[in-house]
PDB file of C-alpha atoms in Angstrom:
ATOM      1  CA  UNK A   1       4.240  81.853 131.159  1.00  0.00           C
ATOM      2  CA  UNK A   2       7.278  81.872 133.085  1.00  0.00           C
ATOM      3  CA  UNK A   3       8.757  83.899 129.899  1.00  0.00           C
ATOM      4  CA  UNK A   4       6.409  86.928 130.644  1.00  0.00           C
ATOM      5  CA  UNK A   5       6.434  86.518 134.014  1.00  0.00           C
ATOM      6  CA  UNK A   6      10.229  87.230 133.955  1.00  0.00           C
ATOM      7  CA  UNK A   7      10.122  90.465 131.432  1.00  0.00           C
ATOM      8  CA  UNK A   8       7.604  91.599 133.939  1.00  0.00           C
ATOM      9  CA  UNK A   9       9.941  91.111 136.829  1.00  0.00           C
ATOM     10  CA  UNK A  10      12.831  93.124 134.531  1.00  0.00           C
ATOM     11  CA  UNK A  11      10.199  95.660 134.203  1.00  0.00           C
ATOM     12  CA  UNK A  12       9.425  96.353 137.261  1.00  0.00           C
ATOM     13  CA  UNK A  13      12.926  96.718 138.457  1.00  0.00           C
ATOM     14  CA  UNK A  14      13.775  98.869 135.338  1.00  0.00           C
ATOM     15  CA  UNK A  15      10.344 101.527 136.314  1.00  0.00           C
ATOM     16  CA  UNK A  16      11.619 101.129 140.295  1.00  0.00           C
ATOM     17  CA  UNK A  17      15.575 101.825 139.112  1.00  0.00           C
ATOM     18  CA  UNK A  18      13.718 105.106 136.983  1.00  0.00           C
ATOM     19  CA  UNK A  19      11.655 106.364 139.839  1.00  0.00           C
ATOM     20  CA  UNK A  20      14.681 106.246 142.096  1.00  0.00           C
ATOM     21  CA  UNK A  21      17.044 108.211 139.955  1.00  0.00           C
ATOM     22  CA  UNK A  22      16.577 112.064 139.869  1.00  0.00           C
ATOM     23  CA  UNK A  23      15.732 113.128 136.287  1.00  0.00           C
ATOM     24  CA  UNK A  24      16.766 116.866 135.066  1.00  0.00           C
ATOM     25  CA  UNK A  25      14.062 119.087 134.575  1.00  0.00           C
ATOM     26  CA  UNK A  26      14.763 121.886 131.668  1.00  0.00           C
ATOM     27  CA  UNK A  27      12.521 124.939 131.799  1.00  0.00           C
ATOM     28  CA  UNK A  28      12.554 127.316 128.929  1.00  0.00           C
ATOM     29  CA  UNK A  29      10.532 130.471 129.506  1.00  0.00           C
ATOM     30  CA  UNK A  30       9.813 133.932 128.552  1.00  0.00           C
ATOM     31  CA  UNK A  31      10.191 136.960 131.566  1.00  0.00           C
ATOM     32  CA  UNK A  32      10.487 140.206 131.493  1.00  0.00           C
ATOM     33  CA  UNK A  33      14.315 141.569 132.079  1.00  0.00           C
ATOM     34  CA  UNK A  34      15.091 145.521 132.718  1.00  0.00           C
ATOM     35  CA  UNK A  35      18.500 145.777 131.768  1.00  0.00           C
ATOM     36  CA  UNK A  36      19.016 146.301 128.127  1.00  0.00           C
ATOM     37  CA  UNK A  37      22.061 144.368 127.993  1.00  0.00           C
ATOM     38  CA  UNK A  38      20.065 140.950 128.571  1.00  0.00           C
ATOM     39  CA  UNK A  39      17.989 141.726 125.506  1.00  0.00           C
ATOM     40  CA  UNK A  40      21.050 142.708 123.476  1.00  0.00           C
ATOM     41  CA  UNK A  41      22.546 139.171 124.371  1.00  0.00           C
ATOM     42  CA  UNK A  42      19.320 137.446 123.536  1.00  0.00           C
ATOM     43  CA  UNK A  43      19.284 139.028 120.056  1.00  0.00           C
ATOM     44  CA  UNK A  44      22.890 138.317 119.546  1.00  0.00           C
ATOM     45  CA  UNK A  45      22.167 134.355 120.668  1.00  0.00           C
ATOM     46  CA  UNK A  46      18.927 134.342 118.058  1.00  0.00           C
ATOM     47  CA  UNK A  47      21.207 135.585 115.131  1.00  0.00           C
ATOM     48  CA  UNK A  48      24.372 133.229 116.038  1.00  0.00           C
ATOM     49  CA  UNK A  49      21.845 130.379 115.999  1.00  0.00           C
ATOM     50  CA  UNK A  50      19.974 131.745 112.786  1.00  0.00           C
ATOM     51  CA  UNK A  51      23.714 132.100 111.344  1.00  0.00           C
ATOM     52  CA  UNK A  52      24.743 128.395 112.242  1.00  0.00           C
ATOM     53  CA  UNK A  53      21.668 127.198 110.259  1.00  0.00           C
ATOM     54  CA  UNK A  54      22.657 128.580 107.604  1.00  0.00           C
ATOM     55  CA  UNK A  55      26.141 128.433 107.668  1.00  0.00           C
ATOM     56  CA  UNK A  56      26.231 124.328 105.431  1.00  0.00           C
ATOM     57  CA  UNK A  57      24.038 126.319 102.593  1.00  0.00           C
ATOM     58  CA  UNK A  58      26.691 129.557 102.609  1.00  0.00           C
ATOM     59  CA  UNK A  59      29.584 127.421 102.761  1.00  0.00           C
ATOM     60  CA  UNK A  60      28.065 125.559 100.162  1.00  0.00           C
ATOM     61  CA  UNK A  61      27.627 128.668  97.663  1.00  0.00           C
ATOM     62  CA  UNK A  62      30.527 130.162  98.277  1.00  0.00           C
ATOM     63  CA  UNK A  63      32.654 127.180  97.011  1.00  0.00           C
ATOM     64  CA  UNK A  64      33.575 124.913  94.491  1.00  0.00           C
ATOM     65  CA  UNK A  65      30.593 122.456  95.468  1.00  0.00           C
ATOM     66  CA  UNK A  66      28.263 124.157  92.825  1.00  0.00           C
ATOM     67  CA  UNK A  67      29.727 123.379  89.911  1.00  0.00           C
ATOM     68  CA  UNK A  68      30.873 119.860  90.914  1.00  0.00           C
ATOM     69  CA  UNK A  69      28.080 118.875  91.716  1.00  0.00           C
ATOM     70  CA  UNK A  70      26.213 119.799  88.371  1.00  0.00           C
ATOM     71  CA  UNK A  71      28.423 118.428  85.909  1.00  0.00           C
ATOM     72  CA  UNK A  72      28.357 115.338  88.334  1.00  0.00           C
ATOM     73  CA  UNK A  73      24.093 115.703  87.596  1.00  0.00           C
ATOM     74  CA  UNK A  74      24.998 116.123  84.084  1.00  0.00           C
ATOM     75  CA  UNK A  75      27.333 113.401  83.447  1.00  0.00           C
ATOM     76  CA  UNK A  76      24.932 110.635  85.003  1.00  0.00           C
ATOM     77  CA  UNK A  77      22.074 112.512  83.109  1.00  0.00           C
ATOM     78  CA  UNK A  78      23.993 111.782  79.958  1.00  0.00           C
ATOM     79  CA  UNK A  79      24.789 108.194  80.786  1.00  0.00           C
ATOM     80  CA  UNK A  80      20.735 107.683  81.519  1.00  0.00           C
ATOM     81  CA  UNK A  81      21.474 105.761  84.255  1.00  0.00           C
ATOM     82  CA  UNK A  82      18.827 107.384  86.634  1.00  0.00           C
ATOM     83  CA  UNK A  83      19.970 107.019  90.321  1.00  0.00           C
ATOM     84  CA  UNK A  84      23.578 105.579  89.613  1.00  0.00           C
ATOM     85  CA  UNK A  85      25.508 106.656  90.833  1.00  0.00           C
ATOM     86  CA  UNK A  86      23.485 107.099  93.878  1.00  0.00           C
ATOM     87  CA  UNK A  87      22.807 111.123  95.434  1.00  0.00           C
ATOM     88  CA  UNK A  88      24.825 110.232  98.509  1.00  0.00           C
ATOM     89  CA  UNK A  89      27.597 109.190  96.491  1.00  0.00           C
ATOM     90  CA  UNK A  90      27.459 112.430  94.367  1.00  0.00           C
ATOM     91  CA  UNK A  91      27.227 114.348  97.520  1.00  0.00           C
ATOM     92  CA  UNK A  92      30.197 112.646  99.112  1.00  0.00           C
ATOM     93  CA  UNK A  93      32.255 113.033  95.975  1.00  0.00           C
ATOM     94  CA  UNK A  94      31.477 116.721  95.649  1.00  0.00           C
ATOM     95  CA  UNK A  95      32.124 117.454  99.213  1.00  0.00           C
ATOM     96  CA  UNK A  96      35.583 115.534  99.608  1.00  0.00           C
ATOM     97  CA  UNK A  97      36.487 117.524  95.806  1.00  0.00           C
ATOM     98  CA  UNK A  98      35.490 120.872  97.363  1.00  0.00           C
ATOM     99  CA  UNK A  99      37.631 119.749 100.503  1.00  0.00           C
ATOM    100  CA  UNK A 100      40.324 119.415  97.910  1.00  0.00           C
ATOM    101  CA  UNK A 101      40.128 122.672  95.819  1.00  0.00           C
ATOM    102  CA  UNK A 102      39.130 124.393  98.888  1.00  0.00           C
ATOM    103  CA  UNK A 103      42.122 123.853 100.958  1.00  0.00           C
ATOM    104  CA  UNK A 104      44.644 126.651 100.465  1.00  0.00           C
ATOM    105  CA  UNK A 105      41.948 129.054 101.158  1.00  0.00           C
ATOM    106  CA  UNK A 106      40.803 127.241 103.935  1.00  0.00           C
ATOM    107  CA  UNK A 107      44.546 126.685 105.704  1.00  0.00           C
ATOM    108  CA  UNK A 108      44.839 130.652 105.003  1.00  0.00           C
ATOM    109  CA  UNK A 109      41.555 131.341 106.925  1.00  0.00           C
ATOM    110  CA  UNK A 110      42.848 128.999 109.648  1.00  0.00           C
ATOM    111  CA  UNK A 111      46.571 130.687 109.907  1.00  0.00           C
ATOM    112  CA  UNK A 112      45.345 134.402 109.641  1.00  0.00           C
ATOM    113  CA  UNK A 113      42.047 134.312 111.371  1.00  0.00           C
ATOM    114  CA  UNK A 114      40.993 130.845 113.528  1.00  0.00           C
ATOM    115  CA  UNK A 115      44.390 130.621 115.346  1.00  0.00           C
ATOM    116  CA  UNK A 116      45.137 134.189 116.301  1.00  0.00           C
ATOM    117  CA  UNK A 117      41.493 134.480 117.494  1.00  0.00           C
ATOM    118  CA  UNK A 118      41.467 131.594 119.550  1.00  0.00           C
ATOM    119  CA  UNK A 119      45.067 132.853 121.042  1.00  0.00           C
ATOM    120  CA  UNK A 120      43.868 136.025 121.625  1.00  0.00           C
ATOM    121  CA  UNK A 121      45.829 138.098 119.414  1.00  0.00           C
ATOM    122  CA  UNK A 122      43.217 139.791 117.210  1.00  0.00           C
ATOM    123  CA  UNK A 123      39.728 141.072 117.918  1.00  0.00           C
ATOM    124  CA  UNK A 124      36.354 139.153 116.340  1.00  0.00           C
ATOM    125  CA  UNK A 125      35.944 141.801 113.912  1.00  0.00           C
ATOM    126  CA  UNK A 126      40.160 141.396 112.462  1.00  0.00           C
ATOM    127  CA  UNK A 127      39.154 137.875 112.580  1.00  0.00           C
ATOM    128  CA  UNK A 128      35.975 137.591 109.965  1.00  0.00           C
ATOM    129  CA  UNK A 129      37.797 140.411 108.292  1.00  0.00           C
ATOM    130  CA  UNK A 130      40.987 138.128 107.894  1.00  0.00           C
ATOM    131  CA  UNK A 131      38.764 135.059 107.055  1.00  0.00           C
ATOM    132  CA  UNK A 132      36.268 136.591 104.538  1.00  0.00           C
ATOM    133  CA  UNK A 133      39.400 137.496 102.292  1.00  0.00           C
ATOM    134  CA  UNK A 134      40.406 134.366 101.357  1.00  0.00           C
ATOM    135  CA  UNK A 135      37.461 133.245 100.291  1.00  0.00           C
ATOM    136  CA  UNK A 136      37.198 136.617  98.222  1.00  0.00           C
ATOM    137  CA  UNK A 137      39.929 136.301  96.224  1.00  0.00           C
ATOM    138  CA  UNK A 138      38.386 132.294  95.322  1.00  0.00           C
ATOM    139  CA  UNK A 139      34.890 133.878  94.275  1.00  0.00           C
ATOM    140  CA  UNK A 140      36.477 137.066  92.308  1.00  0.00           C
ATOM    141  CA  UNK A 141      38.777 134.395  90.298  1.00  0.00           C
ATOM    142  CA  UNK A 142      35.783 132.446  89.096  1.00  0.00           C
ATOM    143  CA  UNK A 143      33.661 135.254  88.370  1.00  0.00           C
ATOM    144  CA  UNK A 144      32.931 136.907  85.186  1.00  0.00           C
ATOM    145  CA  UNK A 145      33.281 140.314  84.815  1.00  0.00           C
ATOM    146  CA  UNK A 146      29.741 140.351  83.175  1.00  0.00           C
ATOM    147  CA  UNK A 147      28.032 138.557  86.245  1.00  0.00           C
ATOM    148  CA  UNK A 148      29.794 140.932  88.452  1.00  0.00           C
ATOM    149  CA  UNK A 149      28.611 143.498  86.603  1.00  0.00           C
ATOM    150  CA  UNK A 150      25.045 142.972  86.470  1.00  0.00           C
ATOM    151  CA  UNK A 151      24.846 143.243  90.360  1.00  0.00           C
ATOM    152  CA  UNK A 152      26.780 145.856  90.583  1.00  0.00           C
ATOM    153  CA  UNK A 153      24.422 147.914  88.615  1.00  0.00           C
ATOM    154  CA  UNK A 154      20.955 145.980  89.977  1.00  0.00           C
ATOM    155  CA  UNK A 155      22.167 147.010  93.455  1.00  0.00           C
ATOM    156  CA  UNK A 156      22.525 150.996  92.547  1.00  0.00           C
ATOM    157  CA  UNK A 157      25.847 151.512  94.103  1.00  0.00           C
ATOM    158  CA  UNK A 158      28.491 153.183  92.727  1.00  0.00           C
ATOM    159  CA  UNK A 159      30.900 152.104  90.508  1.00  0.00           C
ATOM    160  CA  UNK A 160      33.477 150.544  92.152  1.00  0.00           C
ATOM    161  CA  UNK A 161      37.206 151.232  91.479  1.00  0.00           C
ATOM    162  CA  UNK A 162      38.814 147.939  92.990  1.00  0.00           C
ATOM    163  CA  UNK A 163      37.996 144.564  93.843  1.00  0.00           C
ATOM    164  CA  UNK A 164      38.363 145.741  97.489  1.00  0.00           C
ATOM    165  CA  UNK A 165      35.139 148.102  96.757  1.00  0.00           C
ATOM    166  CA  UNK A 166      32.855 144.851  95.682  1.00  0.00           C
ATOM    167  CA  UNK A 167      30.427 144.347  98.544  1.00  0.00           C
ATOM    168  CA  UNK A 168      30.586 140.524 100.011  1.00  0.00           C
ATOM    169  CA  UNK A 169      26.717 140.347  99.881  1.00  0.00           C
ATOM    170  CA  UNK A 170      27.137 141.982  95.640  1.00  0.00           C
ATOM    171  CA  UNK A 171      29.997 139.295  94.857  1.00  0.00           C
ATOM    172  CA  UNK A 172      28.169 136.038  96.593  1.00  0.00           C
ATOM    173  CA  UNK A 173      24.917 135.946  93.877  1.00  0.00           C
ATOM    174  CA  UNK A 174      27.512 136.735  91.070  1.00  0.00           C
ATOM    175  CA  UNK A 175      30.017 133.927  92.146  1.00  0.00           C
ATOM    176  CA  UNK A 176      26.841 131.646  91.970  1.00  0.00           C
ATOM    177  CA  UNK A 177      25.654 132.311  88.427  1.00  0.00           C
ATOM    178  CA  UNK A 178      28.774 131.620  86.752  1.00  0.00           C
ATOM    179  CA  UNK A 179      29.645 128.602  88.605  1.00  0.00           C
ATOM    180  CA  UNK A 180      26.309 127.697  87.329  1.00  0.00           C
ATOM    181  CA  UNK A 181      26.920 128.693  83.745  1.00  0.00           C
ATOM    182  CA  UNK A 182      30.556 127.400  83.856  1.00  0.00           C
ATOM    183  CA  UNK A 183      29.240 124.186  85.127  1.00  0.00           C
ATOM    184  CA  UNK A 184      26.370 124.314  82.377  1.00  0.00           C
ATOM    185  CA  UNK A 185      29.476 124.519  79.597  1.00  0.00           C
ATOM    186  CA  UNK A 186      30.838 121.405  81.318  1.00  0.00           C
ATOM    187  CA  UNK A 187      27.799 119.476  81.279  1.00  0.00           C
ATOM    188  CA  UNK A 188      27.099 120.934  77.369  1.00  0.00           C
ATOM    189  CA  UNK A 189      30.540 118.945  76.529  1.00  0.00           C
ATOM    190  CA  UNK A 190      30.119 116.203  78.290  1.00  0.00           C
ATOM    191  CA  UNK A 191      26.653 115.646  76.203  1.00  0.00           C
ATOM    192  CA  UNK A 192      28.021 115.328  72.788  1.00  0.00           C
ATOM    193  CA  UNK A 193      29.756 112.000  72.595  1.00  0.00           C
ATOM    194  CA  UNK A 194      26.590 109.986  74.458  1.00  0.00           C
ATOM    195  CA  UNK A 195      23.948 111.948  72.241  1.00  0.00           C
ATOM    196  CA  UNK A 196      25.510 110.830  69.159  1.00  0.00           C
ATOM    197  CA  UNK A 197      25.777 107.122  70.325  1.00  0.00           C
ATOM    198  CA  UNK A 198      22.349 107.642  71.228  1.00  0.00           C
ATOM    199  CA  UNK A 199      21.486 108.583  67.263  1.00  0.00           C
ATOM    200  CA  UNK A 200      23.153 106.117  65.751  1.00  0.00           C
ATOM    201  CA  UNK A 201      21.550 103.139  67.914  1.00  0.00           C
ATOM    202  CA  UNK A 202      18.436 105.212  67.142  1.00  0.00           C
ATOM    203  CA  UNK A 203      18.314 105.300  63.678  1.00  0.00           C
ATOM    204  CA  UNK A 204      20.110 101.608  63.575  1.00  0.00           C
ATOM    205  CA  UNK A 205      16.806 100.324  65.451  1.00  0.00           C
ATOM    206  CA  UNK A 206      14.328 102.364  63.741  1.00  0.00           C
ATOM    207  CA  UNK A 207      16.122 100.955  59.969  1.00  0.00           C
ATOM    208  CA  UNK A 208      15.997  97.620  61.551  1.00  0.00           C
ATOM    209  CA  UNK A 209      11.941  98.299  62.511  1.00  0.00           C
ATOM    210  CA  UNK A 210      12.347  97.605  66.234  1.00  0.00           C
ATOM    211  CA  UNK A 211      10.249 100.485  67.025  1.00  0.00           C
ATOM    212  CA  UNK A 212       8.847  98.990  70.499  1.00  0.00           C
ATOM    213  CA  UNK A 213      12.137  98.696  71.809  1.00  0.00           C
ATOM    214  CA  UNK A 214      13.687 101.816  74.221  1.00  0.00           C
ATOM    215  CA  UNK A 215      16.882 103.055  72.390  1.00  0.00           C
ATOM    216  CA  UNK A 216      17.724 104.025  75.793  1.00  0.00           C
ATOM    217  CA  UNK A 217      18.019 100.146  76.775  1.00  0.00           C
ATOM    218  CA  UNK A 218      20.285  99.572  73.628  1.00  0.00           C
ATOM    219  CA  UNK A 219      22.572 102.593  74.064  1.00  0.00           C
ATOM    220  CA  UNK A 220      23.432 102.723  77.922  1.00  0.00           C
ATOM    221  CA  UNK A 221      25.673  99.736  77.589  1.00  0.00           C
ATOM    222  CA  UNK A 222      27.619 101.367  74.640  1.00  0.00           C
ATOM    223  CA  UNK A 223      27.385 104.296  76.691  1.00  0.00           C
ATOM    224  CA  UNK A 224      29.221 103.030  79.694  1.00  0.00           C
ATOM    225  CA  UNK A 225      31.825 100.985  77.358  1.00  0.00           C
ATOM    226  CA  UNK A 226      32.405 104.256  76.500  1.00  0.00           C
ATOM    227  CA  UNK A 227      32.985 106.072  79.453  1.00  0.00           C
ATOM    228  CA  UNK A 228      34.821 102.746  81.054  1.00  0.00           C
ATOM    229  CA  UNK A 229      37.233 102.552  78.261  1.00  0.00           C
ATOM    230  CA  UNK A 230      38.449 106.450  78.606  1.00  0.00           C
ATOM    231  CA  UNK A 231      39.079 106.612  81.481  1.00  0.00           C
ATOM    232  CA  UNK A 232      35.698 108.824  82.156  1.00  0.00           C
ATOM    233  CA  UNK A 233      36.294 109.723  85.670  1.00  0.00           C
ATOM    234  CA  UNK A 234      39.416 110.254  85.858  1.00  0.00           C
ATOM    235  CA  UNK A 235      39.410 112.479  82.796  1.00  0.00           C
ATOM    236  CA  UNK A 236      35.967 114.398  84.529  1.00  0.00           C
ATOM    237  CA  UNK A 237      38.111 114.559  87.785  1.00  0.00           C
ATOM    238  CA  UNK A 238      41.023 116.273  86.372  1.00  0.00           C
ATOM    239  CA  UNK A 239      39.203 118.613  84.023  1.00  0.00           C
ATOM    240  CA  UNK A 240      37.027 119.722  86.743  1.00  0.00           C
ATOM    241  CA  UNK A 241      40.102 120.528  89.370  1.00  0.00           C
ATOM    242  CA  UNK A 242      41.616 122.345  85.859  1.00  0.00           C
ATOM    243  CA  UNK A 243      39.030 124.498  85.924  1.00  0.00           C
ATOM    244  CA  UNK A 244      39.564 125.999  88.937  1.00  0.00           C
ATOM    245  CA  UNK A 245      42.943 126.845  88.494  1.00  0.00           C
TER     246      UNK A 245
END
C-alpha cells in the first residue's frame, strides 16, 4: 500500500512538473502564397527531400557494394550454412569494403567539389559537375562495352563519340548489370570446389544406403574444413578488391 501510494505521489508531481512547463506546438499547414518564388522554393524543398531518400539506394548502385555483396550471398549459399554469417554482418562487411575501394574517388569528390563549395569558391552546379566525375570514371572502368551498348541504343540517342558524351542516367543501369554479371562469374567459381564435395559425400552415402540422411548435414563440415584451411576469406577478400583494379 504504501508502495502505490508513493508512485502515485511521483505521479502526480511528474503530471504537475508537465502542466507547468510550456510545450512547443508545431503546425504544418497548407495556404495559399502569391509570389511565385515561395512555390519555386517549396518544389525545390520536396525534390531535395525526395533526393535524400534516395540518396543510400544511389550511392549504393553506383558503387562497389553490388558485387560484394553477391558473391558474399553466393559464398554462404555455397557453404549451405543458411543465415551464417548473419545479413547484418554481410551488410557491414560490404559497406566497410566499398568504404575501402571507394576511397580515392571519394577523397577526389571531397578535394574538387565538397571543400571548394563549402568555401565558396565554385558555384552548386561546378560542384555536382566536379563530384559526378569521379564517380564516372569508377562506373565506365567496370563496365562492359556490351552493357554500355545496349542502353545506348534502347535509349535512341545518338551515337556517342567519347565517354564524355555517355549520359549519367544511360551509364548508371549499365554499371549495374555487369557488376551483377561480374559478380555472378565470382559466385560461378566460388561454386565448384563445395559442389564437388557435395557429390562425393553424395554418392559415398547413397553406396553406403544411408538414403534418409541430408548430404547437406554430412558435407557442411567438410565444407567449412575446407574453406578454414585456405584461407577462404582472405583469399575472397583479396580477389574481390583485385577485381576492381
Amino acid at each position: 500500500m504504501l508502495v502505490f501510494l508513493g508512485c502515485l505521489g511521483v505521479a502526480m508531481l511528474m503530471t504537475n512538473s508537465a502542466l507547468a512547463a510550456p510545450l512547443p506546438n508545431v503546425n504544418i499547414g497548407i495556404g495559399s502564397s502569391d509570389n511565385p518564388q515561395d512555390v519555386a522554393v517549396t518544389l525545390q524543398l520536396l525534390a531535395v527531400l525526395t533526393i535524400l531518400s534516395l540518396a543510400p539506394g544511389i550511392l549504393i548502385m553506383t558503387t562497389s557494394f553490388v558485387r560484394i555483396v553477391v558473391v558474399i550471398g553466393f559464398l554462404r549459399n555455397a557453404l549451405s550454412t543458411q543465415n551464417v554469417p548473419p545479413n547484418q554482418v554481410v551488410i557491414a562487411l560490404s559497406m566497410f569494403l566499398t568504404f575501402y575501394i571507394m576511397s580515392p574517388y571519394w577523397g577526389q569528390i571531397n578535394e574538387n567539389a565538397i571543400q571548394p563549395y563549402l568555401a565558396g569558391t565554385i558555384s552548386q552546379e561546378a560542384a555536382l559537375t566536379n563530384a559526378v566525375g569521379p564517380m564516372r570514371e569508377f562506373m565506365f572502368k567496370q563496365t562492359r562495352e556490351s552493357d554500355l551498348a545496349l542502353f545506348v541504343n534502347l535509349s535512341d540517342a545518338p551515337r556517342p563519340e567519347s565517354q564524355e558524351d555517355v549520359s549519367t542516367f544511360t551509364l548508371i543501369p549499365a554499371f549495374i548489370i555487369s557488376e551483377l554479371k561480374t559478380g555472378f562469374q565470382l559466385g560461378f567459381m566460388i561454386y565448384i570446389p563445395f559442389i564437388v564435395i557435395d557429390m562425393i559425400v553424395a554418392s559415398t552415402l547413397m553406396s553406403m544406403g544411408m538414403m534418409m540422411l541430408p548430404p547437406v548435414m554430412i558435407s557442411l563440415p567438410f565444407k567449412i574444413l575446407l574453406f578454414v584451411m585456405v584461407d577462404g576469406w582472405h583469399l575472397l577478400i583479396r580477389s574481390l578488391i583485385a577485381s576492381f583494379k
